[in-house]
mmCIF file of C-alpha atoms in Angstrom:
data_model
loop_
_atom_site.group_PDB
_atom_site.id
_atom_site.type_symbol
_atom_site.label_atom_id
_atom_site.label_comp_id
_atom_site.label_asym_id
_atom_site.label_seq_id
_atom_site.Cartn_x
_atom_site.Cartn_y
_atom_site.Cartn_z
ATOM 1 C CA MET A 1 195.534 94.635 -227.899
ATOM 2 C CA THR A 2 193.218 95.307 -225.221
ATOM 3 C CA ASP A 3 189.430 95.788 -225.885
ATOM 4 C CA SER A 4 188.297 98.720 -223.525
ATOM 5 C CA SER A 5 185.504 97.899 -222.393
ATOM 6 C CA ALA A 6 187.069 94.805 -220.639
ATOM 7 C CA LEU A 7 189.030 97.439 -218.693
ATOM 8 C CA ASP A 8 188.736 98.106 -214.948
ATOM 9 C CA PRO A 9 185.959 101.042 -215.168
ATOM 10 C CA GLU A 10 188.514 103.251 -212.925
ATOM 11 C CA ASP A 11 191.570 101.983 -215.593
ATOM 12 C CA ARG A 12 188.900 103.061 -218.890
ATOM 13 C CA LYS A 13 188.008 106.485 -216.679
ATOM 14 C CA ILE A 14 192.039 107.727 -217.402
ATOM 15 C CA VAL A 15 192.340 106.355 -220.478
ATOM 16 C CA THR A 16 189.427 108.564 -221.892
ATOM 17 C CA LEU A 17 190.905 111.346 -219.133
ATOM 18 C CA ALA A 18 193.909 111.178 -221.424
ATOM 19 C CA ARG A 19 192.436 110.867 -224.872
ATOM 20 C CA SER A 20 190.217 113.812 -223.819
ATOM 21 C CA ALA A 21 193.303 116.057 -222.490
ATOM 22 C CA ARG A 22 195.250 115.065 -226.607
ATOM 23 C CA ALA A 23 192.605 116.020 -228.135
ATOM 24 C CA ARG A 24 191.184 118.993 -226.698
ATOM 25 C CA ASN A 25 195.072 120.733 -226.210
ATOM 26 C CA GLY A 26 196.013 119.711 -230.175
ATOM 27 C CA VAL A 27 199.010 118.147 -228.474
ATOM 28 C CA PRO A 28 200.808 114.894 -228.986
ATOM 29 C CA GLU A 29 200.125 112.827 -225.947
ATOM 30 C CA GLY A 30 197.752 113.421 -223.155
ATOM 31 C CA ALA A 31 197.979 111.417 -220.219
ATOM 32 C CA ALA A 32 196.558 110.605 -216.669
ATOM 33 C CA VAL A 33 197.596 109.093 -213.266
ATOM 34 C CA ARG A 34 195.387 108.393 -210.158
ATOM 35 C CA ASP A 35 196.577 108.489 -207.418
ATOM 36 C CA GLU A 36 196.147 106.200 -203.768
ATOM 37 C CA THR A 37 192.689 107.599 -203.347
ATOM 38 C CA GLY A 38 190.832 107.643 -206.119
ATOM 39 C CA ARG A 39 191.952 111.303 -206.908
ATOM 40 C CA THR A 40 192.913 111.490 -211.162
ATOM 41 C CA TYR A 41 195.195 114.158 -212.514
ATOM 42 C CA VAL A 42 195.331 114.543 -216.713
ATOM 43 C CA ALA A 43 197.829 116.828 -218.565
ATOM 44 C CA GLY A 44 198.962 117.353 -221.965
ATOM 45 C CA THR A 45 202.692 117.332 -223.525
ATOM 46 C CA VAL A 46 204.421 120.577 -222.693
ATOM 47 C CA ALA A 47 206.561 121.745 -225.150
ATOM 48 C CA LEU A 48 207.906 125.689 -224.102
ATOM 49 C CA ASP A 49 211.457 127.074 -225.562
ATOM 50 C CA SER A 50 212.597 126.754 -221.797
ATOM 51 C CA LEU A 51 210.110 123.174 -220.766
ATOM 52 C CA LYS A 52 209.647 120.280 -222.154
ATOM 53 C CA LEU A 53 207.900 117.753 -220.617
ATOM 54 C CA SER A 54 205.557 114.624 -221.856
ATOM 55 C CA ALA A 55 202.261 114.185 -220.923
ATOM 56 C CA LEU A 56 202.983 111.441 -218.230
ATOM 57 C CA GLN A 57 205.622 113.675 -217.016
ATOM 58 C CA THR A 58 203.171 116.361 -216.370
ATOM 59 C CA ALA A 59 200.292 114.330 -214.792
ATOM 60 C CA VAL A 60 202.721 113.342 -212.488
ATOM 61 C CA ALA A 61 204.404 116.296 -211.396
ATOM 62 C CA MET A 62 200.544 117.345 -211.023
ATOM 63 C CA ALA A 63 199.880 115.005 -208.951
ATOM 64 C CA VAL A 64 203.148 115.450 -206.057
ATOM 65 C CA ALA A 65 202.170 119.043 -206.400
ATOM 66 C CA SER A 66 198.715 118.593 -205.695
ATOM 67 C CA GLY A 67 200.274 116.149 -202.343
ATOM 68 C CA ALA A 68 199.483 112.899 -203.751
ATOM 69 C CA ARG A 69 201.930 110.300 -201.886
ATOM 70 C CA SER A 70 201.597 107.418 -204.287
ATOM 71 C CA LEU A 71 199.860 106.526 -207.858
ATOM 72 C CA GLU A 72 197.582 103.311 -208.566
ATOM 73 C CA ALA A 73 198.150 103.646 -212.145
ATOM 74 C CA ALA A 74 199.254 105.921 -215.405
ATOM 75 C CA ALA A 75 197.876 105.916 -218.401
ATOM 76 C CA VAL A 76 199.160 108.125 -222.069
ATOM 77 C CA VAL A 77 197.776 108.119 -224.927
ATOM 78 C CA THR A 78 200.075 108.517 -228.115
ATOM 79 C CA GLU A 79 201.176 107.366 -231.809
ATOM 80 C CA ALA A 80 204.245 107.038 -230.405
ATOM 81 C CA GLY A 81 204.942 103.400 -229.664
ATOM 82 C CA ALA A 82 205.780 102.758 -226.302
ATOM 83 C CA VAL A 83 206.659 104.814 -222.968
ATOM 84 C CA SER A 84 209.739 106.055 -222.686
ATOM 85 C CA ALA A 85 212.229 105.018 -219.200
ATOM 86 C CA GLU A 86 212.299 108.666 -219.033
ATOM 87 C CA ASP A 87 208.114 108.795 -218.382
ATOM 88 C CA ARG A 88 208.400 105.141 -217.148
ATOM 89 C CA ALA A 89 210.396 106.571 -214.424
ATOM 90 C CA ALA A 90 208.319 109.328 -213.552
ATOM 91 C CA VAL A 91 205.718 106.512 -212.489
ATOM 92 C CA ARG A 92 207.962 104.538 -210.652
ATOM 93 C CA ASP A 93 209.206 107.571 -208.678
ATOM 94 C CA LEU A 94 205.880 108.098 -207.276
ATOM 95 C CA GLY A 95 203.996 104.755 -207.339
ATOM 96 C CA GLY A 96 206.745 102.059 -207.673
ATOM 97 C CA PRO A 97 207.955 99.200 -209.773
ATOM 98 C CA GLN A 98 204.823 97.881 -210.140
ATOM 99 C CA THR A 99 202.597 100.214 -210.611
ATOM 100 C CA PRO A 100 200.663 99.828 -214.026
ATOM 101 C CA VAL A 101 201.069 102.098 -217.239
ATOM 102 C CA LEU A 102 198.490 101.947 -220.345
ATOM 103 C CA VAL A 103 199.378 102.762 -223.659
ATOM 104 C CA ALA A 104 197.036 103.657 -225.490
ATOM 105 C CA GLY A 105 196.419 104.879 -229.211
ATOM 106 C CA PRO A 106 194.226 108.031 -230.095
ATOM 107 C CA ASP A 107 190.997 106.294 -230.716
ATOM 108 C CA GLY A 108 191.445 104.894 -227.166
ATOM 109 C CA THR A 109 192.156 101.274 -227.868
ATOM 110 C CA VAL A 110 194.715 99.916 -225.140
ATOM 111 C CA ARG A 111 197.825 99.076 -226.929
ATOM 112 C CA GLU A 112 199.341 97.245 -224.204
ATOM 113 C CA THR A 113 200.168 97.346 -220.521
ATOM 114 C CA VAL A 114 203.674 98.028 -218.766
ATOM 115 C CA THR A 115 204.982 98.360 -215.244
ATOM 116 C CA ALA A 116 206.997 101.750 -214.366
ATOM 117 C CA GLY A 117 209.579 99.131 -213.122
#
């Protein structure tokens, strides 16, 4: 586990945004990504009959739809123990294999940082 106060302020910000999205929308996961210009995109899990996206996939899609060309970092707040291969692939597609993905619990404590690769 990583002490949230030890995080870079910009990384702490995306964890906080992801946590807020999860709580505000009452969804299983919240996520946030930061693009190459420092803009952030925040999303929750999408669970419709015809469309199912994780929070991280939704945040990446929002970044792409808004014109982001790459990602600097991503964060997901979840009760699940790990980030799925599909989530890592979505981050990798836009950010590259070395893009860090911060995985935090519902309390905002970062449990691990993995790369998208």
